Coordinates of C-alpha atoms in Angstrom, one line a residue:
Chain A
M28 CA -106.9 -98.0 -16.3
S29 CA -103.1 -98.3 -16.2
A30 CA -103.2 -101.4 -13.9
F31 CA -105.7 -103.1 -16.3
K32 CA -103.3 -102.3 -19.1
E33 CA -100.4 -104.0 -17.3
F34 CA -102.5 -107.1 -17.1
S35 CA -104.1 -107.1 -20.5
K36 CA -100.9 -106.3 -22.6
G37 CA -99.6 -109.9 -22.2
I38 CA -102.8 -111.4 -23.6
Y39 CA -102.7 -109.9 -27.1
A40 CA -100.6 -106.7 -27.7
E41 CA -97.4 -108.2 -26.2
N42 CA -98.4 -111.9 -26.3
P43 CA -95.1 -113.7 -25.4
V44 CA -95.5 -116.4 -28.1
F45 CA -97.1 -114.6 -31.0
K46 CA -95.7 -111.1 -30.6
Q47 CA -92.3 -111.7 -28.9
A48 CA -91.5 -115.2 -30.1
L49 CA -90.5 -116.3 -26.6
G50 CA -91.0 -119.7 -24.9
L51 CA -91.1 -121.5 -28.2
C52 CA -89.8 -124.9 -27.1
P53 CA -92.7 -125.8 -24.7
T54 CA -95.1 -124.2 -27.1
L55 CA -94.1 -126.6 -29.9
A56 CA -93.6 -129.6 -27.7
V57 CA -96.7 -129.8 -25.6
S58 CA -99.3 -128.3 -28.0
N59 CA -100.1 -131.8 -29.4
S60 CA -103.3 -131.8 -27.3
V61 CA -105.4 -129.1 -25.7
E62 CA -105.2 -130.7 -22.3
N63 CA -101.3 -130.7 -22.4
G64 CA -101.3 -127.1 -23.6
L65 CA -103.7 -126.1 -20.8
G66 CA -101.7 -128.0 -18.1
M67 CA -98.4 -126.5 -19.3
G68 CA -99.8 -123.0 -19.5
L69 CA -101.2 -123.1 -16.0
A70 CA -98.0 -124.4 -14.5
A71 CA -96.0 -121.7 -16.3
T72 CA -98.5 -119.1 -15.1
F73 CA -98.1 -120.2 -11.5
V74 CA -94.3 -119.9 -11.7
L75 CA -94.5 -116.6 -13.6
V76 CA -96.8 -114.9 -11.1
C77 CA -95.0 -116.2 -8.0
S78 CA -91.5 -115.4 -9.3
N79 CA -92.6 -112.0 -10.4
V80 CA -94.0 -111.1 -7.0
I81 CA -91.0 -112.5 -5.0
I82 CA -88.5 -110.8 -7.3
S83 CA -90.3 -107.6 -7.1
L84 CA -90.4 -107.7 -3.3
I85 CA -86.6 -108.4 -3.0
R86 CA -85.6 -106.2 -5.9
K87 CA -84.1 -103.5 -3.7
S88 CA -81.9 -105.8 -1.7
V89 CA -80.5 -107.7 -4.6
P90 CA -77.0 -106.6 -5.7
P91 CA -77.2 -105.9 -9.5
K92 CA -74.1 -108.0 -10.1
I93 CA -75.6 -111.3 -9.0
R94 CA -79.3 -110.6 -9.9
I95 CA -79.5 -113.2 -12.7
P96 CA -78.3 -116.2 -10.5
I97 CA -80.7 -115.0 -7.8
Y98 CA -83.6 -114.8 -10.2
I99 CA -82.8 -118.3 -11.5
V100 CA -82.8 -119.7 -7.9
V101 CA -86.2 -118.1 -7.2
I102 CA -87.6 -119.4 -10.5
A103 CA -86.2 -122.9 -10.0
T104 CA -87.7 -123.1 -6.6
F105 CA -91.2 -122.4 -7.8
V106 CA -90.7 -124.8 -10.8
T107 CA -89.7 -127.6 -8.4
M108 CA -92.7 -126.9 -6.3
I109 CA -95.1 -127.1 -9.2
D110 CA -93.3 -130.2 -10.5
L111 CA -93.7 -132.1 -7.2
S112 CA -97.3 -131.0 -6.8
M113 CA -98.2 -132.1 -10.3
A114 CA -96.6 -135.5 -9.6
G115 CA -98.7 -135.8 -6.5
F116 CA -102.1 -134.6 -7.8
F117 CA -102.0 -135.1 -11.6
P118 CA -99.6 -138.0 -12.2
A119 CA -100.9 -138.6 -15.8
L120 CA -100.5 -135.0 -16.9
H121 CA -97.1 -134.8 -15.2
K122 CA -96.0 -137.9 -17.1
S123 CA -97.2 -136.7 -20.4
L124 CA -95.5 -133.2 -20.0
G125 CA -92.3 -135.1 -19.1
I126 CA -89.1 -133.0 -18.9
F127 CA -90.9 -129.9 -20.0
V128 CA -92.1 -129.3 -16.5
P129 CA -88.6 -128.8 -15.0
L130 CA -87.6 -127.0 -18.2
I131 CA -90.0 -124.2 -17.3
V132 CA -86.8 -122.9 -15.5
V133 CA -85.2 -122.0 -18.8
N134 CA -88.4 -120.7 -20.4
C135 CA -87.2 -117.3 -21.6
I136 CA -90.6 -115.7 -20.8
I137 CA -90.1 -116.0 -17.1
L138 CA -86.5 -114.8 -16.8
G139 CA -87.4 -112.2 -19.4
R140 CA -90.3 -110.8 -17.3
A141 CA -88.1 -110.9 -14.1
E142 CA -85.4 -108.9 -15.8
A143 CA -87.6 -106.5 -17.8
Y144 CA -90.5 -105.9 -15.4
A145 CA -90.5 -107.4 -11.9
G146 CA -87.0 -106.1 -11.2
K147 CA -88.2 -102.5 -11.8
N148 CA -91.8 -102.4 -10.6
N149 CA -93.8 -102.9 -7.4
A150 CA -95.3 -106.2 -6.4
G151 CA -98.9 -105.4 -7.3
L152 CA -98.1 -104.4 -10.9
S153 CA -95.6 -107.4 -11.2
F154 CA -98.4 -109.7 -10.1
L155 CA -100.7 -108.3 -12.9
D156 CA -97.9 -108.4 -15.4
G157 CA -97.1 -112.1 -14.6
L158 CA -100.8 -113.1 -14.6
G159 CA -101.4 -111.4 -18.0
M160 CA -98.3 -112.9 -19.6
G161 CA -99.1 -116.3 -18.2
I162 CA -102.7 -116.2 -19.5
G163 CA -101.3 -115.0 -22.9
F164 CA -98.9 -118.0 -22.9
T165 CA -101.7 -120.4 -21.9
L166 CA -104.0 -119.1 -24.6
A167 CA -101.3 -119.4 -27.2
L168 CA -100.6 -123.0 -26.2
M169 CA -104.3 -123.8 -26.3
L170 CA -104.8 -122.2 -29.7
L171 CA -102.1 -124.4 -31.1
G172 CA -103.4 -127.4 -29.1
V173 CA -106.9 -126.9 -30.5
I174 CA -105.7 -126.7 -34.1
R175 CA -103.4 -129.7 -33.8
E176 CA -105.6 -132.0 -31.8
L177 CA -108.7 -131.2 -33.9
L178 CA -106.9 -131.8 -37.3
G179 CA -104.6 -134.5 -36.1
N180 CA -106.9 -136.6 -33.9
G181 CA -110.4 -135.3 -34.6
S182 CA -110.9 -134.6 -30.9
L183 CA -110.8 -131.8 -28.3
F184 CA -109.8 -132.6 -24.7
G185 CA -109.7 -136.3 -25.8
L186 CA -113.4 -136.2 -26.8
P187 CA -114.2 -137.1 -30.5
M188 CA -115.5 -134.0 -32.3
L189 CA -115.5 -134.7 -36.0
G190 CA -117.3 -138.0 -36.1
A191 CA -116.2 -141.5 -37.1
H192 CA -115.8 -140.6 -40.8
F193 CA -113.1 -138.0 -40.2
E194 CA -109.7 -139.3 -41.3
P195 CA -107.1 -137.6 -39.0
V196 CA -104.2 -135.7 -40.5
L197 CA -101.6 -137.6 -38.6
I198 CA -98.8 -135.2 -39.4
M199 CA -100.4 -132.5 -37.3
I200 CA -99.7 -134.2 -34.0
L201 CA -96.3 -135.4 -35.0
P202 CA -93.3 -133.0 -34.6
P203 CA -93.5 -131.5 -38.1
G204 CA -97.1 -130.4 -37.5
A205 CA -96.0 -128.3 -34.6
F206 CA -93.6 -126.3 -36.8
L207 CA -96.1 -125.9 -39.7
T208 CA -98.9 -124.8 -37.3
I209 CA -96.9 -122.2 -35.5
G210 CA -95.4 -121.0 -38.8
F211 CA -98.8 -120.3 -40.3
V212 CA -100.3 -118.9 -37.1
L213 CA -97.4 -116.4 -36.7
G214 CA -97.9 -115.5 -40.4
F215 CA -101.6 -114.9 -39.8
F216 CA -100.8 -112.6 -36.8
N217 CA -98.3 -110.7 -39.0
W218 CA -100.9 -110.4 -41.7
L219 CA -103.5 -108.9 -39.2
E220 CA -100.9 -106.5 -37.9
N221 CA -99.9 -105.4 -41.5
R222 CA -103.6 -104.9 -42.4
R223 CA -104.2 -102.8 -39.2
Q224 CA -101.2 -100.6 -40.0
N225 CA -102.3 -100.0 -43.6
N226 CA -105.7 -98.8 -42.5
Chain B
M22 CA -62.3 -109.5 -2.2
K23 CA -64.7 -108.2 0.4
D24 CA -67.2 -107.7 -2.4
I25 CA -67.0 -111.3 -3.5
L26 CA -67.5 -112.6 0.1
K27 CA -70.6 -110.4 0.5
L28 CA -72.0 -111.5 -2.9
S29 CA -71.4 -115.2 -2.3
S30 CA -73.0 -115.0 1.2
I31 CA -76.1 -113.4 -0.2
L32 CA -76.3 -116.2 -2.9
M33 CA -75.7 -118.8 -0.2
L34 CA -78.5 -117.3 1.9
I35 CA -81.0 -117.3 -1.0
T36 CA -80.1 -120.9 -2.0
T37 CA -80.5 -122.1 1.6
I38 CA -83.9 -120.5 1.9
A39 CA -84.9 -122.1 -1.5
A40 CA -83.6 -125.5 -0.5
T41 CA -85.4 -125.4 2.9
A42 CA -88.7 -124.4 1.2
L43 CA -88.3 -127.2 -1.3
A44 CA -87.6 -129.7 1.4
A45 CA -90.8 -128.7 3.1
V46 CA -92.8 -129.1 -0.1
Y47 CA -91.1 -132.4 -0.8
S48 CA -91.9 -133.9 2.6
V49 CA -95.6 -133.0 2.0
T50 CA -95.9 -134.2 -1.5
K51 CA -93.7 -137.4 -1.3
P52 CA -96.2 -139.6 0.6
R53 CA -98.9 -138.4 -1.8
I54 CA -96.8 -139.3 -4.9
E55 CA -96.1 -142.8 -3.4
L56 CA -99.8 -143.2 -2.5
K57 CA -100.9 -142.3 -6.0
K58 CA -98.5 -144.8 -7.5
Q59 CA -99.7 -147.6 -5.1
E60 CA -103.3 -146.8 -5.9
A61 CA -102.6 -147.0 -9.6
L62 CA -100.8 -150.3 -9.3
N63 CA -103.6 -151.8 -7.1
A64 CA -106.2 -150.8 -9.7
A65 CA -104.1 -152.2 -12.5
K66 CA -103.7 -155.5 -10.6
S67 CA -107.4 -156.1 -10.4
V68 CA -107.8 -155.2 -14.1
A69 CA -105.1 -157.8 -14.9
L70 CA -106.7 -160.5 -12.7
P71 CA -110.4 -160.1 -13.2
G72 CA -112.3 -162.2 -10.7
A73 CA -109.6 -162.2 -8.1
D74 CA -110.2 -160.6 -4.7
L75 CA -108.0 -157.6 -4.3
N76 CA -107.1 -158.9 -0.8
A77 CA -106.1 -162.2 -2.3
I78 CA -103.6 -160.9 -4.8
Y79 CA -100.1 -161.7 -3.4
D80 CA -96.7 -160.4 -4.2
V81 CA -94.3 -163.2 -4.9
K82 CA -90.9 -162.0 -4.1
G83 CA -87.3 -163.2 -4.7
N84 CA -84.2 -161.3 -3.7
D85 CA -86.4 -158.5 -2.3
K86 CA -87.9 -157.8 -5.7
V87 CA -91.5 -158.5 -6.7
L88 CA -91.3 -161.2 -9.4
Y89 CA -94.9 -161.6 -10.1
Y90 CA -98.4 -161.5 -8.5
S91 CA -100.6 -164.5 -7.9
G92 CA -104.3 -163.9 -7.6
Y93 CA -107.0 -166.1 -5.9
M94 CA -110.8 -166.0 -5.8
D95 CA -110.6 -165.4 -2.0
T96 CA -108.1 -165.4 0.8
T97 CA -108.4 -169.1 1.4
K98 CA -106.0 -169.5 -1.5
S99 CA -107.9 -172.5 -2.8
N100 CA -109.0 -171.2 -6.3
L101 CA -106.2 -169.8 -8.4
V102 CA -107.3 -167.1 -10.8
G103 CA -104.0 -166.6 -12.4
Y104 CA -100.7 -164.8 -12.3
A105 CA -99.9 -161.2 -13.2
F106 CA -96.5 -159.8 -14.3
L107 CA -95.1 -156.4 -15.1
T108 CA -93.3 -156.1 -18.4
S109 CA -91.9 -153.3 -20.5
G110 CA -90.7 -152.7 -24.1
R111 CA -89.1 -149.9 -25.9
G112 CA -91.7 -148.2 -28.1
Y113 CA -91.4 -145.2 -30.4
S114 CA -90.6 -142.5 -27.9
S115 CA -90.8 -144.2 -24.5
D116 CA -90.7 -147.4 -22.6
I117 CA -94.2 -148.9 -22.6
E118 CA -94.8 -150.6 -19.3
S119 CA -97.8 -152.9 -18.8
I120 CA -99.2 -155.4 -16.4
V121 CA -100.5 -158.7 -17.9
G122 CA -102.6 -161.4 -16.2
V123 CA -102.6 -165.0 -17.4
D124 CA -104.4 -168.1 -16.2
S125 CA -102.6 -171.3 -15.4
T126 CA -102.6 -172.4 -19.0
G127 CA -101.1 -169.2 -20.3
N128 CA -104.1 -167.5 -21.7
I129 CA -104.2 -163.8 -21.2
I130 CA -107.1 -162.8 -19.0
G131 CA -106.4 -159.1 -18.4
I132 CA -104.0 -156.4 -19.4
Q133 CA -103.4 -152.7 -18.8
V134 CA -100.8 -150.3 -19.9
L135 CA -99.2 -148.7 -16.9
S136 CA -97.0 -146.0 -18.4
Q137 CA -96.1 -144.7 -21.8
T138 CA -95.5 -141.4 -23.5
E139 CA -95.9 -142.4 -27.1
T140 CA -97.1 -140.0 -29.8
P141 CA -100.6 -138.8 -28.9
G142 CA -103.2 -140.1 -31.3
L143 CA -100.9 -142.8 -32.7
G144 CA -98.9 -144.8 -30.2
T145 CA -101.2 -143.7 -27.3
R146 CA -104.1 -145.6 -29.0
I147 CA -102.7 -148.8 -27.5
E148 CA -104.6 -147.8 -24.3
E149 CA -107.4 -145.7 -25.8
I150 CA -111.0 -146.9 -26.2
R151 CA -112.1 -146.1 -29.8
Y152 CA -115.3 -144.3 -30.6
G153 CA -118.3 -146.7 -30.1
E154 CA -116.2 -149.5 -28.5
S155 CA -115.8 -150.6 -25.0
L156 CA -112.3 -152.1 -24.8
T157 CA -108.9 -150.6 -25.2
W158 CA -106.7 -151.8 -28.1
V159 CA -104.6 -154.0 -25.8
Q160 CA -107.7 -155.6 -24.3
K161 CA -109.3 -156.2 -27.6
Q162 CA -106.2 -157.7 -29.2
F163 CA -104.7 -159.8 -26.4
I164 CA -107.4 -161.1 -24.0
G165 CA -108.2 -164.7 -24.7
K166 CA -105.0 -165.3 -26.7
S167 CA -102.1 -167.5 -25.5
A168 CA -99.2 -165.4 -24.3
K169 CA -96.8 -167.8 -25.9
N170 CA -96.8 -167.1 -29.6
L171 CA -97.8 -163.5 -30.1
A172 CA -96.6 -161.4 -33.0
V173 CA -98.0 -158.4 -34.8
D174 CA -99.4 -158.9 -38.3
K175 CA -96.4 -157.2 -40.0
D176 CA -94.3 -160.0 -38.3
G177 CA -96.6 -162.7 -39.5
G178 CA -98.7 -162.9 -36.3
E179 CA -102.4 -162.4 -35.6
I180 CA -102.2 -159.1 -33.6
Q181 CA -103.6 -156.3 -35.7
S182 CA -101.2 -153.4 -35.2
I183 CA -102.4 -149.9 -35.1
T184 CA -102.2 -148.0 -38.4
G185 CA -99.2 -145.6 -38.1
A186 CA -98.1 -147.1 -34.8
T187 CA -96.5 -150.4 -35.7
I188 CA -93.5 -149.7 -33.4
S189 CA -95.7 -149.2 -30.4
S190 CA -97.9 -152.2 -31.2
R191 CA -94.9 -154.4 -31.7
A192 CA -93.2 -153.2 -28.5
V193 CA -96.3 -154.2 -26.4
T194 CA -96.7 -157.6 -28.2
N195 CA -93.0 -158.6 -27.8
S196 CA -92.8 -157.4 -24.2
I197 CA -95.7 -159.7 -23.4
V198 CA -94.0 -162.7 -24.9
A199 CA -90.7 -161.9 -23.1
G200 CA -92.5 -161.2 -19.8
Y201 CA -94.4 -164.5 -20.0
E202 CA -91.2 -166.4 -20.7
D203 CA -89.8 -164.8 -17.5
L204 CA -92.9 -165.7 -15.6
L205 CA -92.6 -169.4 -16.6
K206 CA -89.0 -169.4 -15.4
Q207 CA -89.9 -167.8 -12.1
L208 CA -92.8 -170.1 -11.6
K209 CA -90.5 -173.1 -12.0
E210 CA -88.0 -171.7 -9.5
T211 CA -90.5 -170.6 -6.8
N212 CA -92.6 -173.8 -6.9
Chain C
M13 CA -72.1 -154.8 -26.4
E14 CA -70.8 -151.7 -24.7
L15 CA -69.7 -150.1 -28.0
K16 CA -72.9 -151.1 -29.7
S17 CA -75.1 -149.5 -27.1
L18 CA -73.1 -146.3 -27.3
F19 CA -73.5 -146.3 -31.1
I20 CA -77.3 -146.8 -30.7
I21 CA -77.5 -143.9 -28.3
S22 CA -75.4 -141.7 -30.6
I23 CA -77.5 -142.4 -33.8
G24 CA -80.6 -142.0 -31.7
S25 CA -79.7 -138.6 -30.5
I26 CA -78.3 -137.2 -33.7
F27 CA -81.0 -138.4 -36.1
I28 CA -84.1 -140.2 -34.7
N29 CA -84.7 -138.0 -31.6
N30 CA -83.0 -135.0 -33.1
F31 CA -83.1 -132.2 -30.4
I32 CA -84.6 -129.7 -32.8
F33 CA -86.8 -131.7 -35.0
A34 CA -88.2 -134.4 -32.7
R35 CA -87.7 -133.1 -29.1
F36 CA -88.2 -129.4 -29.6
L37 CA -85.2 -128.4 -27.4
G38 CA -83.2 -125.3 -28.2
I39 CA -85.7 -123.7 -30.6
C40 CA -85.0 -120.1 -29.6
P41 CA -81.3 -120.1 -30.7
Y42 CA -82.3 -122.2 -33.6
I43 CA -84.5 -119.5 -35.0
G44 CA -82.3 -116.6 -33.7
V45 CA -78.9 -117.7 -34.9
S46 CA -79.7 -119.6 -38.1
K47 CA -79.5 -116.6 -40.4
Q48 CA -75.9 -117.0 -41.5
L49 CA -73.8 -120.1 -42.0
D50 CA -70.8 -118.8 -40.1
S51 CA -72.6 -117.9 -36.9
A52 CA -74.6 -121.2 -37.1
V53 CA -71.4 -123.2 -37.1
G54 CA -70.0 -121.1 -34.2
M55 CA -73.2 -121.5 -32.1
G56 CA -73.3 -125.3 -32.9
A57 CA -69.7 -125.8 -31.8
A58 CA -70.3 -123.8 -28.5
V59 CA -73.5 -125.7 -27.7
T60 CA -71.9 -129.1 -28.4
F61 CA -69.0 -128.3 -26.2
V62 CA -71.2 -127.1 -23.3
M63 CA -73.6 -129.9 -23.7
T64 CA -70.9 -132.6 -23.4
L65 CA -69.4 -130.8 -20.4
A66 CA -72.8 -130.3 -18.7
S67 CA -73.8 -134.0 -19.3
T68 CA -70.5 -135.0 -17.6
V69 CA -70.8 -132.7 -14.6
T70 CA -74.6 -133.0 -13.9
W71 CA -74.4 -136.8 -14.1
L72 CA -71.6 -136.8 -11.4
I73 CA -73.6 -134.3 -9.3
Y74 CA -76.8 -136.3 -9.5
N75 CA -75.2 -139.7 -8.8
Y76 CA -72.8 -138.6 -6.1
L77 CA -74.7 -135.9 -4.3
L78 CA -78.5 -136.1 -4.9
A79 CA -79.5 -139.7 -5.6
P80 CA -80.5 -141.9 -2.7
I81 CA -77.9 -144.6 -3.5
E82 CA -74.9 -146.1 -1.7
A83 CA -72.5 -143.9 -3.6
N84 CA -74.0 -140.7 -2.2
I85 CA -71.1 -138.7 -0.7
F86 CA -73.2 -137.2 2.1
Y87 CA -74.2 -140.8 3.1
K88 CA -70.5 -141.7 3.7
L89 CA -69.3 -138.4 4.9
F90 CA -71.8 -138.1 7.8
S91 CA -72.3 -141.8 8.2
L92 CA -76.1 -141.5 7.8
S93 CA -78.4 -144.4 8.5
A94 CA -79.8 -144.4 4.9
P95 CA -78.7 -142.6 1.7
P96 CA -80.5 -139.2 1.7
D97 CA -83.0 -138.5 -1.1
L98 CA -82.1 -135.1 -2.4
T99 CA -83.5 -135.6 -5.9
F100 CA -86.0 -132.7 -5.4
L101 CA -83.0 -130.4 -5.7
K102 CA -82.2 -131.7 -9.2
T103 CA -83.6 -128.8 -11.2
I104 CA -82.1 -126.0 -9.0
A105 CA -78.8 -127.8 -8.8
F106 CA -78.5 -128.5 -12.5
I107 CA -79.4 -124.9 -13.6
L108 CA -76.9 -123.4 -11.2
V109 CA -74.2 -125.8 -12.3
I110 CA -74.9 -125.0 -16.0
A111 CA -74.9 -121.3 -15.4
S112 CA -71.6 -121.4 -13.5
L113 CA -70.1 -123.8 -16.1
V114 CA -70.9 -121.4 -18.9
Q115 CA -69.3 -118.5 -17.0
F116 CA -66.3 -120.6 -16.3
V117 CA -65.9 -121.8 -19.9
E118 CA -66.2 -118.2 -21.1
M119 CA -63.4 -117.1 -18.7
V120 CA -61.1 -119.9 -19.6
I121 CA -61.5 -119.4 -23.3
Q122 CA -61.0 -115.7 -23.0
K123 CA -57.7 -116.2 -21.1
T124 CA -56.3 -119.0 -23.1
S125 CA -57.4 -118.4 -26.7
P126 CA -58.5 -115.0 -27.7
A127 CA -59.1 -116.2 -31.3
L128 CA -61.5 -118.9 -30.2
Y129 CA -63.1 -116.4 -27.8
K130 CA -63.8 -114.1 -30.7
S131 CA -65.6 -116.8 -32.7
L132 CA -67.4 -118.6 -29.8
G133 CA -67.5 -116.1 -27.0
I134 CA -70.5 -114.1 -28.1
Y135 CA -72.7 -117.2 -28.1
L136 CA -71.7 -118.4 -24.7
P137 CA -73.9 -116.1 -22.6
L138 CA -76.9 -117.1 -24.7
I139 CA -76.4 -120.8 -23.8
T140 CA -77.4 -120.7 -20.1
T141 CA -81.0 -120.3 -21.0
N142 CA -80.8 -122.7 -23.9
C143 CA -83.2 -125.4 -22.9
A144 CA -81.3 -128.0 -24.8
I145 CA -78.5 -128.0 -22.2
L146 CA -80.7 -128.5 -19.2
G147 CA -82.8 -130.8 -21.3
V148 CA -80.0 -133.2 -22.2
S149 CA -78.9 -133.3 -18.5
L150 CA -82.4 -134.2 -17.4
L151 CA -82.8 -136.8 -20.1
N152 CA -79.6 -138.5 -19.1
I153 CA -81.1 -139.0 -15.6
D154 CA -84.5 -140.0 -16.9
E155 CA -83.1 -142.6 -19.2
N156 CA -80.8 -144.0 -16.4
Y157 CA -77.8 -143.7 -18.6
L158 CA -74.4 -144.7 -17.2
F159 CA -71.6 -142.2 -17.0
I160 CA -70.0 -142.9 -20.4
E161 CA -73.5 -143.2 -22.0
S162 CA -74.4 -139.7 -20.7
I163 CA -71.3 -138.1 -22.1
V164 CA -71.9 -139.8 -25.5
N165 CA -75.5 -138.7 -25.4
G166 CA -74.5 -135.1 -24.6
L167 CA -72.0 -135.0 -27.5
S168 CA -74.4 -136.6 -30.0
A169 CA -77.3 -134.3 -29.0
G170 CA -74.9 -131.4 -29.7
I171 CA -73.9 -132.8 -33.1
G172 CA -77.6 -133.3 -34.0
F173 CA -78.3 -129.7 -32.9
T174 CA -75.4 -128.4 -35.0
I175 CA -76.6 -130.4 -38.1
A176 CA -80.1 -128.9 -37.7
L177 CA -78.7 -125.4 -37.3
V178 CA -76.3 -125.6 -40.2
L179 CA -78.9 -127.1 -42.6
M180 CA -81.3 -124.3 -41.6
A181 CA -78.7 -121.5 -42.1
G182 CA -77.8 -122.9 -45.5
I183 CA -81.4 -122.7 -46.6
R184 CA -82.1 -119.3 -45.0
E185 CA -79.1 -117.7 -46.8
K186 CA -80.7 -118.7 -50.1
L187 CA -84.1 -117.7 -48.9
E188 CA -83.0 -114.1 -48.7
L189 CA -83.4 -114.0 -52.5
A190 CA -86.8 -115.7 -52.6
D191 CA -90.1 -113.8 -53.0
V192 CA -91.9 -114.7 -49.8
P193 CA -95.3 -113.1 -49.0
K194 CA -94.7 -110.2 -46.7
S195 CA -96.5 -111.6 -43.7
M196 CA -94.6 -114.9 -43.8
R197 CA -91.1 -113.3 -44.0
G198 CA -88.6 -114.0 -41.2
I199 CA -89.7 -116.3 -38.4
P200 CA -92.9 -117.7 -39.9
I201 CA -91.2 -119.0 -43.0
A202 CA -88.3 -120.4 -40.9
F203 CA -90.8 -122.5 -39.0
I204 CA -92.5 -123.8 -42.2
M205 CA -89.1 -124.9 -43.4
A206 CA -88.3 -126.5 -40.1
G207 CA -91.5 -128.4 -40.4
L208 CA -90.6 -129.6 -43.9
M209 CA -87.2 -130.7 -42.6
A210 CA -88.8 -132.4 -39.6
I211 CA -90.8 -134.5 -42.1
A212 CA -87.6 -135.6 -43.6
F213 CA -86.2 -136.4 -40.2
L214 CA -89.3 -138.5 -39.4
G215 CA -87.9 -140.9 -42.0
F216 CA -85.2 -141.8 -39.5
S217 CA -87.7 -143.1 -37.0
G218 CA -88.1 -146.2 -39.2
L219 CA -84.4 -147.1 -38.6
K220 CA -84.1 -150.5 -36.9
L221 CA -81.2 -150.5 -34.5

């Protein structure tokens, strides 16, 4: 039961984007289409799971004074690995995510989980924690991606959804649409939370 | 002092392990990255020069750089299909790179966008096929036209720019004109 | 020509490709530190300073240590047959350099100017994980900027970031008095306003330089 909780908390109860407001830069930048959101989410999940496990395994031999630089090196290594692999296997996706692939290094979710969780718990739990948080991040990116791509381009995964008569709301896939969408989505989650507490 | 030495050697060790692991991954992925690039370029060459045999598209080099490609019907080099050149122009948020094929009179016979990261749904429509159509915007607009005097409608030309993406449309159009001028110059020098 | 291209880079980074409103870099501090005008100015100044410094140092590191070009120091030092391609170490090298740089700047300011440290110091530790710093360093390499161009780009990106931060703080101070629906208070409404400002900044994209 407890292990399942470690996994599932990242998906909704402690969702990194909607509940903790972390990792906002990539969330805004790559959510202009569902495909980009999914690609970014999976790449970050890979890094999150791997760095969580490794950091948890080495946590007892890491001197506390230099733990942050060590965490950063571990994270940067996995980021570069996924960066190179994406360039080799999915060049188009790699190109459209651009500098946001190497920027996973400074995604506060990853360093945040290393510091708050993996540095204190065993590898199995850290794995579940990383996986849950990664899936929560991916779902958040995809939710924004669905809203923005559907309204802004009338399509999902590049396939037309709303027919030829639909006039796309261009602003949604431009930068302002990212800010407006996340503003309203965060407001919606707050509203849900408030309602739940009032009951 | 002793503490600092200990800490820095631990950091050194971790960094060395990381760098070695990355070097290993890099040596595996590098050939694949290059291969993918080459495959994409080969596919683009045959789109730019329809009718040319892929084995009969030759790189014409000068100073170790590929200046343009010349494509023939077959490897006997008797029937010229045309020339293809790479060109790029600054769009809204990226450099738009494309490969353009022209016949010997300067009419565009094929074109493909190689790389761009324009705004999705706006600038990216230069290389998208619209619902119910079979050609991309660049193919629809440019194939069959002379590469000499191209301009978008906002600049008084006949290329219909994409609504909301004039900058991207103009960047492609102007880069073709510039690329063709270069090609003519190179052709004069190499022949 | 030289000056003109620097001017174009500068206007481009401040307005057209503003780091906050168009590139989405540095959003976390943007939302976190934009509640008061004073702290917004302090954060902006600290980020601009570190960005300029980071642009300078990372450019040198990339072009003299990592890139497979003639100028590579390892190439000359060990008289290798060909310049080594170490570009795959870019991310790890840049983030370590930025982290040490921030530490170093913090120490220097603390020793030399306690007054400045009081106003800037508290923002410095936050800067390491600010993606705008690593972002500008990577962009300089992606865009193939020359040395001076990179420095100008770093400085201008910092100025653009500061403008966005200060504008936002000015509005948020006033917003304290407004009657915002309960669910939208705080971060959500800050994003809505950022969206409206981003629309205004879209207007700059029509600039013909």
